[in-house]
Protein backbone atom coordinates (compact mmCIF):
# COMPACT_ATOMS: atom_id res chain seq x y z
CA UNK A 1 0.00 0.00 0.00
CA UNK A 2 1.40 3.34 -1.06
CA UNK A 3 1.14 6.29 1.38
CA UNK A 4 0.95 9.86 0.16
CA UNK A 5 3.58 12.30 1.36
CA UNK A 6 1.24 14.51 3.48
CA UNK A 7 0.02 11.43 5.37
CA UNK A 8 3.60 10.32 6.11
CA UNK A 9 4.48 13.81 7.36
CA UNK A 10 1.40 13.81 9.60
CA UNK A 11 2.44 10.45 11.06
CA UNK A 12 5.96 11.74 11.73
CA UNK A 13 4.62 14.86 13.45
CA UNK A 14 2.26 12.79 15.58
CA UNK A 15 5.12 10.48 16.52
CA UNK A 16 7.31 13.38 17.61
CA UNK A 17 4.48 14.97 19.60
CA UNK A 18 4.00 11.74 21.56
CA UNK A 19 7.63 11.59 22.69
CA UNK A 20 8.01 12.46 26.40
CA UNK A 21 9.88 15.55 27.58
CA UNK A 22 12.35 15.34 30.44
CA UNK A 23 12.90 17.77 33.33
CA UNK A 24 14.59 18.00 36.71
CA UNK A 25 13.86 19.75 39.97
CA UNK A 26 15.27 19.77 43.51
CA UNK A 27 13.67 19.14 46.89
CA UNK A 28 15.03 19.51 50.40
CA UNK A 29 12.60 16.80 51.54
CA UNK A 30 11.68 14.08 49.06
CA UNK A 31 8.86 12.68 51.21
CA UNK A 32 9.36 9.12 49.96
CA UNK A 33 9.06 10.17 46.31
CA UNK A 34 10.53 7.55 43.99
CA UNK A 35 10.68 6.34 40.38
CA UNK A 36 7.25 5.67 38.94
CA UNK A 37 5.42 8.14 41.17
CA UNK A 38 3.08 10.45 39.25
CA UNK A 39 3.58 13.96 37.94
CA UNK A 40 0.20 15.69 38.09
CA UNK A 41 -1.39 18.87 36.79
CA UNK A 42 -5.01 19.89 37.38
CA UNK A 43 -5.59 16.52 39.09
CA UNK A 44 -4.51 14.58 35.99
CA UNK A 45 -1.40 12.41 35.71
CA UNK A 46 0.81 13.81 32.94
CA UNK A 47 4.10 12.02 33.63
CA UNK A 48 6.20 10.07 36.10
CA UNK A 49 9.30 10.39 38.25
CA UNK A 50 12.27 8.64 36.63
CA UNK A 51 14.91 9.11 39.31
CA UNK A 52 15.74 10.54 42.73
CA UNK A 53 19.41 11.30 43.44
CA UNK A 54 21.01 12.74 46.59
CA UNK A 55 22.88 16.02 46.22
CA UNK A 56 24.53 18.32 48.78
CA UNK A 57 23.13 19.21 52.22
CA UNK A 58 20.65 16.34 52.26
CA UNK A 59 18.72 17.69 49.27
CA UNK A 60 17.61 15.55 46.33
CA UNK A 61 17.47 16.04 42.59
CA UNK A 62 14.32 14.67 40.99
CA UNK A 63 14.26 13.64 37.33
CA UNK A 64 10.90 13.16 35.65
CA UNK A 65 9.26 12.88 32.27
CA UNK A 66 6.05 14.38 30.95
CA UNK A 67 3.92 12.96 28.16
CA UNK A 68 4.46 14.80 24.90
CA UNK A 69 0.83 15.84 24.69
CA UNK A 70 1.18 17.62 28.06
CA UNK A 71 4.65 19.14 27.63
CA UNK A 72 3.20 22.60 27.00
CA UNK A 73 1.81 22.54 30.57
CA UNK A 74 5.35 22.83 31.95
CA UNK A 75 6.36 26.51 32.06
CA UNK A 76 9.63 28.22 32.86
CA UNK A 77 8.07 29.55 36.08
CA UNK A 78 6.38 26.28 37.09
CA UNK A 79 6.97 25.22 40.68
CA UNK A 80 7.09 21.45 41.15
CA UNK A 81 5.37 20.86 44.48
CA UNK A 82 5.61 17.70 46.57
CA UNK A 83 2.24 16.23 47.52
CA UNK A 84 2.53 13.40 50.03
CA UNK A 85 -0.95 13.57 51.52
CA UNK A 86 -2.19 10.48 49.68
CA UNK A 87 -1.09 6.87 49.71
CA UNK A 88 1.39 7.60 46.93
CA UNK A 89 3.47 10.80 46.84
CA UNK A 90 3.40 12.89 43.69
CA UNK A 91 4.86 16.04 42.19
CA UNK A 92 2.23 18.62 41.26
CA UNK A 93 2.83 21.24 38.58
CA UNK A 94 1.94 24.71 39.88
CA UNK A 95 1.87 27.35 37.16
CA UNK A 96 2.03 30.94 38.35
CA UNK A 97 1.16 32.59 35.04
CA UNK A 98 -0.97 30.82 32.43
CA UNK A 99 0.57 33.06 29.76
CA UNK A 100 4.21 32.29 30.53
CA UNK A 101 6.27 30.36 27.98
CA UNK A 102 6.43 26.58 27.98
CA UNK A 103 9.77 25.13 29.09
CA UNK A 104 11.68 22.89 26.67
CA UNK A 105 12.79 19.41 27.57
CA UNK A 106 15.85 19.49 29.81
CA UNK A 107 14.82 22.52 31.86
CA UNK A 108 15.54 22.54 35.60
CA UNK A 109 12.51 23.86 37.49
CA UNK A 110 12.04 25.21 41.00
CA UNK A 111 10.93 22.53 43.45
CA UNK A 112 9.04 22.97 46.73
CA UNK A 113 8.57 20.37 49.46
CA UNK A 114 5.59 22.24 50.98
CA UNK A 115 3.14 25.04 50.27
CA UNK A 116 5.20 27.23 52.61
CA UNK A 117 8.13 26.79 50.26
CA UNK A 118 5.92 27.65 47.28
CA UNK A 119 5.16 30.97 48.97
CA UNK A 120 8.88 31.46 49.62
CA UNK A 121 9.66 30.99 45.93
CA UNK A 122 6.99 33.56 45.12
CA UNK A 123 8.57 35.96 47.61
CA UNK A 124 12.01 35.35 46.10
CA UNK A 125 10.77 36.15 42.62
CA UNK A 126 9.56 39.59 43.70
CA UNK A 127 6.39 41.70 43.43
CA UNK A 128 5.83 40.80 39.79
CA UNK A 129 5.39 37.17 40.75
CA UNK A 130 2.85 38.05 43.43
CA UNK A 131 1.02 40.22 40.91
CA UNK A 132 0.81 37.36 38.41
CA UNK A 133 -0.53 34.96 41.02
CA UNK A 134 -3.08 37.43 42.34
CA UNK A 135 -4.07 38.39 38.83
CA UNK A 136 -4.69 34.76 37.98
CA UNK A 137 -6.72 34.25 41.15
CA UNK A 138 -8.94 37.24 40.35
CA UNK A 139 -9.23 36.40 36.63
CA UNK A 140 -6.99 39.30 35.61
CA UNK A 141 -4.77 36.88 33.69
CA UNK A 142 -6.55 34.77 31.07
CA UNK A 143 -4.99 33.01 28.09
CA UNK A 144 -7.54 34.64 25.76
CA UNK A 145 -7.32 38.13 27.25
CA UNK A 146 -5.15 41.01 26.04
CA UNK A 147 -2.15 42.09 28.13
CA UNK A 148 -3.17 43.82 31.38
CA UNK A 149 -3.36 47.60 31.38
CA UNK A 150 -0.89 49.71 33.41
CA UNK A 151 -3.70 50.39 35.91
CA UNK A 152 -4.27 46.63 36.37
CA UNK A 153 -0.56 45.99 36.85
CA UNK A 154 -0.38 48.79 39.43
CA UNK A 155 -3.40 47.38 41.25
CA UNK A 156 -2.01 43.83 41.40
CA UNK A 157 1.34 45.13 42.64
CA UNK A 158 -0.49 47.08 45.34
CA UNK A 159 -2.38 43.93 46.31
CA UNK A 160 0.92 42.07 46.47
CA UNK A 161 2.35 44.64 48.88
CA UNK A 162 -0.80 44.46 51.00
CA UNK A 163 -0.52 40.66 51.03
CA UNK A 164 3.07 40.82 52.28
CA UNK A 165 2.19 43.42 54.90
CA UNK A 166 -0.77 41.33 56.06
CA UNK A 167 1.47 38.29 56.45
CA UNK A 168 3.99 40.29 58.44
CA UNK A 169 1.20 41.67 60.65
CA UNK A 170 -0.19 38.19 61.23
CA UNK A 171 3.25 37.00 62.34
CA UNK A 172 3.51 39.95 64.73
CA UNK A 173 0.04 39.38 66.21
CA UNK A 174 0.28 35.60 66.50
CA UNK A 175 3.97 34.72 66.73
CA UNK A 176 4.78 31.20 65.52
CA UNK A 177 5.66 28.51 68.04
CA UNK A 178 9.33 27.48 68.40
CA UNK A 179 8.55 24.34 66.37
CA UNK A 180 6.98 26.41 63.60
CA UNK A 181 9.94 28.76 63.65
CA UNK A 182 12.38 25.89 63.27
CA UNK A 183 10.38 24.43 60.41
CA UNK A 184 10.19 27.82 58.70
CA UNK A 185 13.96 28.23 59.08
CA UNK A 186 14.62 24.81 57.56
CA UNK A 187 12.28 25.48 54.67
CA UNK A 188 13.70 28.96 54.00
CA UNK A 189 17.26 27.64 54.06
CA UNK A 190 16.25 24.80 51.74
CA UNK A 191 14.76 27.21 49.22
CA UNK A 192 17.74 29.52 49.56
CA UNK A 193 20.18 26.65 48.94
CA UNK A 194 18.32 25.68 45.81
CA UNK A 195 18.28 29.23 44.47
CA UNK A 196 22.00 29.69 45.15
CA UNK A 197 22.82 26.29 43.66
CA UNK A 198 21.02 27.23 40.47
CA UNK A 199 22.65 30.65 40.21
CA UNK A 200 19.61 32.70 41.29
CA UNK A 201 21.59 34.81 43.73
CA UNK A 202 19.34 37.88 43.53
CA UNK A 203 16.27 35.79 44.34
CA UNK A 204 18.07 34.15 47.28
CA UNK A 205 19.01 37.55 48.68
CA UNK A 206 15.45 38.83 48.25
CA UNK A 207 14.07 35.81 50.11
CA UNK A 208 16.60 36.22 52.95
CA UNK A 209 15.76 39.90 53.35
CA UNK A 210 12.01 39.27 53.29
CA UNK A 211 12.04 36.35 55.72
CA UNK A 212 14.45 38.20 57.99
CA UNK A 213 12.16 41.23 58.17
CA UNK A 214 9.16 39.07 58.99
CA UNK A 215 10.84 36.72 61.46
CA UNK A 216 13.67 38.67 62.97
CA UNK A 217 16.59 37.72 60.77
CA UNK A 218 15.89 34.03 60.91
CA UNK A 219 18.19 33.08 58.03
CA UNK A 220 21.92 33.50 57.71
CA UNK A 221 23.61 34.10 54.35
CA UNK A 222 24.43 30.92 52.50
CA UNK A 223 28.04 30.61 51.41
CA UNK A 224 27.84 29.91 47.65
CA UNK A 225 31.24 28.18 47.70
CA UNK A 226 29.70 25.37 49.75
CA UNK A 227 27.00 24.79 47.14
CA UNK A 228 28.65 23.44 43.99
CA UNK A 229 26.37 23.58 40.94
CA UNK A 230 24.52 20.37 40.18
CA UNK A 231 25.13 18.48 36.97
CA UNK A 232 24.04 20.17 33.74
CA UNK A 233 20.46 19.79 32.61
CA UNK A 234 19.90 16.48 30.80
mmCIF file of C-alpha atoms in Angstrom:
data_model
loop_
_atom_site.group_PDB
_atom_site.id
_atom_site.type_symbol
_atom_site.label_atom_id
_atom_site.label_comp_id
_atom_site.label_asym_id
_atom_site.label_seq_id
_atom_site.Cartn_x
_atom_site.Cartn_y
_atom_site.Cartn_z
ATOM 1 C CA UNK A 1 0.000 0.000 0.000
ATOM 2 C CA UNK A 2 1.402 3.336 -1.062
ATOM 3 C CA UNK A 3 1.137 6.293 1.379
ATOM 4 C CA UNK A 4 0.948 9.862 0.155
ATOM 5 C CA UNK A 5 3.583 12.300 1.364
ATOM 6 C CA UNK A 6 1.241 14.508 3.482
ATOM 7 C CA UNK A 7 0.024 11.434 5.367
ATOM 8 C CA UNK A 8 3.595 10.321 6.106
ATOM 9 C CA UNK A 9 4.475 13.806 7.355
ATOM 10 C CA UNK A 10 1.402 13.805 9.605
ATOM 11 C CA UNK A 11 2.440 10.453 11.063
ATOM 12 C CA UNK A 12 5.956 11.735 11.733
ATOM 13 C CA UNK A 13 4.616 14.860 13.454
ATOM 14 C CA UNK A 14 2.258 12.789 15.578
ATOM 15 C CA UNK A 15 5.118 10.478 16.518
ATOM 16 C CA UNK A 16 7.306 13.384 17.607
ATOM 17 C CA UNK A 17 4.482 14.967 19.595
ATOM 18 C CA UNK A 18 3.999 11.740 21.560
ATOM 19 C CA UNK A 19 7.627 11.591 22.687
ATOM 20 C CA UNK A 20 8.012 12.462 26.395
ATOM 21 C CA UNK A 21 9.876 15.547 27.578
ATOM 22 C CA UNK A 22 12.352 15.338 30.441
ATOM 23 C CA UNK A 23 12.903 17.771 33.329
ATOM 24 C CA UNK A 24 14.585 18.002 36.708
ATOM 25 C CA UNK A 25 13.857 19.755 39.970
ATOM 26 C CA UNK A 26 15.268 19.769 43.509
ATOM 27 C CA UNK A 27 13.666 19.142 46.892
ATOM 28 C CA UNK A 28 15.026 19.514 50.404
ATOM 29 C CA UNK A 29 12.602 16.797 51.541
ATOM 30 C CA UNK A 30 11.679 14.081 49.062
ATOM 31 C CA UNK A 31 8.855 12.676 51.214
ATOM 32 C CA UNK A 32 9.361 9.119 49.956
ATOM 33 C CA UNK A 33 9.058 10.167 46.308
ATOM 34 C CA UNK A 34 10.526 7.555 43.993
ATOM 35 C CA UNK A 35 10.677 6.341 40.375
ATOM 36 C CA UNK A 36 7.247 5.666 38.941
ATOM 37 C CA UNK A 37 5.422 8.136 41.170
ATOM 38 C CA UNK A 38 3.078 10.448 39.253
ATOM 39 C CA UNK A 39 3.576 13.963 37.941
ATOM 40 C CA UNK A 40 0.203 15.692 38.086
ATOM 41 C CA UNK A 41 -1.394 18.869 36.790
ATOM 42 C CA UNK A 42 -5.010 19.894 37.379
ATOM 43 C CA UNK A 43 -5.590 16.522 39.093
ATOM 44 C CA UNK A 44 -4.510 14.583 35.986
ATOM 45 C CA UNK A 45 -1.395 12.412 35.709
ATOM 46 C CA UNK A 46 0.809 13.805 32.943
ATOM 47 C CA UNK A 47 4.102 12.022 33.632
ATOM 48 C CA UNK A 48 6.202 10.069 36.098
ATOM 49 C CA UNK A 49 9.298 10.388 38.254
ATOM 50 C CA UNK A 50 12.269 8.641 36.627
ATOM 51 C CA UNK A 51 14.911 9.111 39.311
ATOM 52 C CA UNK A 52 15.742 10.536 42.733
ATOM 53 C CA UNK A 53 19.412 11.298 43.445
ATOM 54 C CA UNK A 54 21.006 12.743 46.591
ATOM 55 C CA UNK A 55 22.879 16.019 46.223
ATOM 56 C CA UNK A 56 24.532 18.318 48.778
ATOM 57 C CA UNK A 57 23.134 19.210 52.221
ATOM 58 C CA UNK A 58 20.648 16.343 52.259
ATOM 59 C CA UNK A 59 18.718 17.686 49.269
ATOM 60 C CA UNK A 60 17.609 15.550 46.328
ATOM 61 C CA UNK A 61 17.471 16.036 42.589
ATOM 62 C CA UNK A 62 14.320 14.668 40.988
ATOM 63 C CA UNK A 63 14.257 13.643 37.333
ATOM 64 C CA UNK A 64 10.903 13.165 35.648
ATOM 65 C CA UNK A 65 9.262 12.875 32.269
ATOM 66 C CA UNK A 66 6.046 14.377 30.955
ATOM 67 C CA UNK A 67 3.916 12.957 28.156
ATOM 68 C CA UNK A 68 4.461 14.803 24.896
ATOM 69 C CA UNK A 69 0.827 15.836 24.693
ATOM 70 C CA UNK A 70 1.181 17.615 28.057
ATOM 71 C CA UNK A 71 4.646 19.142 27.633
ATOM 72 C CA UNK A 72 3.198 22.604 26.998
ATOM 73 C CA UNK A 73 1.809 22.540 30.568
ATOM 74 C CA UNK A 74 5.354 22.828 31.945
ATOM 75 C CA UNK A 75 6.357 26.514 32.061
ATOM 76 C CA UNK A 76 9.630 28.224 32.861
ATOM 77 C CA UNK A 77 8.074 29.547 36.083
ATOM 78 C CA UNK A 78 6.378 26.282 37.086
ATOM 79 C CA UNK A 79 6.972 25.224 40.681
ATOM 80 C CA UNK A 80 7.090 21.449 41.151
ATOM 81 C CA UNK A 81 5.373 20.863 44.481
ATOM 82 C CA UNK A 82 5.612 17.700 46.572
ATOM 83 C CA UNK A 83 2.245 16.232 47.516
ATOM 84 C CA UNK A 84 2.532 13.404 50.025
ATOM 85 C CA UNK A 85 -0.947 13.574 51.522
ATOM 86 C CA UNK A 86 -2.194 10.484 49.675
ATOM 87 C CA UNK A 87 -1.088 6.872 49.711
ATOM 88 C CA UNK A 88 1.393 7.596 46.926
ATOM 89 C CA UNK A 89 3.466 10.795 46.843
ATOM 90 C CA UNK A 90 3.400 12.888 43.691
ATOM 91 C CA UNK A 91 4.856 16.041 42.187
ATOM 92 C CA UNK A 92 2.227 18.616 41.260
ATOM 93 C CA UNK A 93 2.832 21.244 38.580
ATOM 94 C CA UNK A 94 1.941 24.707 39.880
ATOM 95 C CA UNK A 95 1.874 27.352 37.158
ATOM 96 C CA UNK A 96 2.025 30.943 38.351
ATOM 97 C CA UNK A 97 1.158 32.586 35.042
ATOM 98 C CA UNK A 98 -0.965 30.819 32.433
ATOM 99 C CA UNK A 99 0.570 33.064 29.758
ATOM 100 C CA UNK A 100 4.211 32.290 30.527
ATOM 101 C CA UNK A 101 6.265 30.357 27.979
ATOM 102 C CA UNK A 102 6.432 26.577 27.980
ATOM 103 C CA UNK A 103 9.771 25.128 29.093
ATOM 104 C CA UNK A 104 11.685 22.893 26.673
ATOM 105 C CA UNK A 105 12.788 19.408 27.569
ATOM 106 C CA UNK A 106 15.853 19.486 29.806
ATOM 107 C CA UNK A 107 14.820 22.521 31.859
ATOM 108 C CA UNK A 108 15.544 22.538 35.600
ATOM 109 C CA UNK A 109 12.509 23.858 37.487
ATOM 110 C CA UNK A 110 12.036 25.212 41.001
ATOM 111 C CA UNK A 111 10.933 22.528 43.454
ATOM 112 C CA UNK A 112 9.040 22.971 46.729
ATOM 113 C CA UNK A 113 8.568 20.365 49.461
ATOM 114 C CA UNK A 114 5.586 22.237 50.978
ATOM 115 C CA UNK A 115 3.139 25.035 50.268
ATOM 116 C CA UNK A 116 5.196 27.228 52.612
ATOM 117 C CA UNK A 117 8.135 26.787 50.256
ATOM 118 C CA UNK A 118 5.916 27.651 47.276
ATOM 119 C CA UNK A 119 5.160 30.969 48.969
ATOM 120 C CA UNK A 120 8.878 31.465 49.621
ATOM 121 C CA UNK A 121 9.655 30.989 45.932
ATOM 122 C CA UNK A 122 6.987 33.563 45.123
ATOM 123 C CA UNK A 123 8.567 35.958 47.606
ATOM 124 C CA UNK A 124 12.007 35.352 46.104
ATOM 125 C CA UNK A 125 10.770 36.148 42.617
ATOM 126 C CA UNK A 126 9.564 39.586 43.695
ATOM 127 C CA UNK A 127 6.390 41.700 43.427
ATOM 128 C CA UNK A 128 5.825 40.800 39.788
ATOM 129 C CA UNK A 129 5.395 37.174 40.748
ATOM 130 C CA UNK A 130 2.855 38.054 43.430
ATOM 131 C CA UNK A 131 1.020 40.218 40.907
ATOM 132 C CA UNK A 132 0.808 37.358 38.410
ATOM 133 C CA UNK A 133 -0.528 34.955 41.020
ATOM 134 C CA UNK A 134 -3.081 37.434 42.339
ATOM 135 C CA UNK A 135 -4.074 38.389 38.828
ATOM 136 C CA UNK A 136 -4.691 34.755 37.983
ATOM 137 C CA UNK A 137 -6.717 34.247 41.149
ATOM 138 C CA UNK A 138 -8.942 37.238 40.353
ATOM 139 C CA UNK A 139 -9.230 36.402 36.632
ATOM 140 C CA UNK A 140 -6.994 39.300 35.606
ATOM 141 C CA UNK A 141 -4.771 36.881 33.692
ATOM 142 C CA UNK A 142 -6.551 34.766 31.069
ATOM 143 C CA UNK A 143 -4.994 33.014 28.090
ATOM 144 C CA UNK A 144 -7.536 34.638 25.758
ATOM 145 C CA UNK A 145 -7.325 38.126 27.248
ATOM 146 C CA UNK A 146 -5.150 41.013 26.043
ATOM 147 C CA UNK A 147 -2.148 42.090 28.133
ATOM 148 C CA UNK A 148 -3.172 43.824 31.377
ATOM 149 C CA UNK A 149 -3.363 47.597 31.378
ATOM 150 C CA UNK A 150 -0.893 49.708 33.411
ATOM 151 C CA UNK A 151 -3.701 50.385 35.909
ATOM 152 C CA UNK A 152 -4.268 46.631 36.367
ATOM 153 C CA UNK A 153 -0.555 45.993 36.846
ATOM 154 C CA UNK A 154 -0.377 48.790 39.425
ATOM 155 C CA UNK A 155 -3.402 47.382 41.250
ATOM 156 C CA UNK A 156 -2.006 43.832 41.404
ATOM 157 C CA UNK A 157 1.340 45.130 42.638
ATOM 158 C CA UNK A 158 -0.491 47.084 45.338
ATOM 159 C CA UNK A 159 -2.382 43.926 46.310
ATOM 160 C CA UNK A 160 0.924 42.072 46.469
ATOM 161 C CA UNK A 161 2.345 44.640 48.880
ATOM 162 C CA UNK A 162 -0.801 44.455 50.997
ATOM 163 C CA UNK A 163 -0.520 40.657 51.029
ATOM 164 C CA UNK A 164 3.073 40.820 52.281
ATOM 165 C CA UNK A 165 2.187 43.423 54.903
ATOM 166 C CA UNK A 166 -0.775 41.328 56.059
ATOM 167 C CA UNK A 167 1.470 38.289 56.448
ATOM 168 C CA UNK A 168 3.993 40.287 58.442
ATOM 169 C CA UNK A 169 1.203 41.670 60.646
ATOM 170 C CA UNK A 170 -0.190 38.186 61.232
ATOM 171 C CA UNK A 171 3.251 36.999 62.340
ATOM 172 C CA UNK A 172 3.512 39.946 64.726
ATOM 173 C CA UNK A 173 0.037 39.381 66.208
ATOM 174 C CA UNK A 174 0.276 35.597 66.496
ATOM 175 C CA UNK A 175 3.974 34.721 66.735
ATOM 176 C CA UNK A 176 4.783 31.197 65.524
ATOM 177 C CA UNK A 177 5.662 28.509 68.038
ATOM 178 C CA UNK A 178 9.326 27.476 68.403
ATOM 179 C CA UNK A 179 8.546 24.345 66.374
ATOM 180 C CA UNK A 180 6.981 26.405 63.598
ATOM 181 C CA UNK A 181 9.943 28.761 63.647
ATOM 182 C CA UNK A 182 12.384 25.888 63.272
ATOM 183 C CA UNK A 183 10.381 24.425 60.410
ATOM 184 C CA UNK A 184 10.193 27.821 58.695
ATOM 185 C CA UNK A 185 13.961 28.229 59.078
ATOM 186 C CA UNK A 186 14.617 24.810 57.565
ATOM 187 C CA UNK A 187 12.279 25.482 54.669
ATOM 188 C CA UNK A 188 13.699 28.961 54.003
ATOM 189 C CA UNK A 189 17.264 27.638 54.057
ATOM 190 C CA UNK A 190 16.252 24.795 51.735
ATOM 191 C CA UNK A 191 14.757 27.210 49.215
ATOM 192 C CA UNK A 192 17.743 29.524 49.557
ATOM 193 C CA UNK A 193 20.179 26.653 48.942
ATOM 194 C CA UNK A 194 18.322 25.680 45.813
ATOM 195 C CA UNK A 195 18.283 29.233 44.473
ATOM 196 C CA UNK A 196 21.999 29.689 45.151
ATOM 197 C CA UNK A 197 22.824 26.294 43.665
ATOM 198 C CA UNK A 198 21.017 27.235 40.473
ATOM 199 C CA UNK A 199 22.647 30.653 40.208
ATOM 200 C CA UNK A 200 19.608 32.699 41.290
ATOM 201 C CA UNK A 201 21.593 34.809 43.727
ATOM 202 C CA UNK A 202 19.341 37.881 43.527
ATOM 203 C CA UNK A 203 16.274 35.792 44.344
ATOM 204 C CA UNK A 204 18.075 34.149 47.275
ATOM 205 C CA UNK A 205 19.010 37.548 48.682
ATOM 206 C CA UNK A 206 15.447 38.827 48.247
ATOM 207 C CA UNK A 207 14.068 35.806 50.114
ATOM 208 C CA UNK A 208 16.598 36.217 52.947
ATOM 209 C CA UNK A 209 15.756 39.895 53.353
ATOM 210 C CA UNK A 210 12.012 39.271 53.285
ATOM 211 C CA UNK A 211 12.045 36.355 55.722
ATOM 212 C CA UNK A 212 14.449 38.201 57.986
ATOM 213 C CA UNK A 213 12.163 41.227 58.172
ATOM 214 C CA UNK A 214 9.159 39.066 58.988
ATOM 215 C CA UNK A 215 10.835 36.724 61.465
ATOM 216 C CA UNK A 216 13.667 38.669 62.967
ATOM 217 C CA UNK A 217 16.585 37.721 60.768
ATOM 218 C CA UNK A 218 15.891 34.030 60.915
ATOM 219 C CA UNK A 219 18.194 33.080 58.029
ATOM 220 C CA UNK A 220 21.923 33.504 57.706
ATOM 221 C CA UNK A 221 23.608 34.103 54.354
ATOM 222 C CA UNK A 222 24.429 30.918 52.503
ATOM 223 C CA UNK A 223 28.039 30.610 51.406
ATOM 224 C CA UNK A 224 27.845 29.911 47.651
ATOM 225 C CA UNK A 225 31.240 28.178 47.698
ATOM 226 C CA UNK A 226 29.698 25.372 49.747
ATOM 227 C CA UNK A 227 27.002 24.792 47.142
ATOM 228 C CA UNK A 228 28.654 23.443 43.987
ATOM 229 C CA UNK A 229 26.372 23.575 40.944
ATOM 230 C CA UNK A 230 24.519 20.370 40.183
ATOM 231 C CA UNK A 231 25.128 18.485 36.971
ATOM 232 C CA UNK A 232 24.039 20.171 33.739
ATOM 233 C CA UNK A 233 20.456 19.786 32.609
ATOM 234 C CA UNK A 234 19.904 16.482 30.795
#
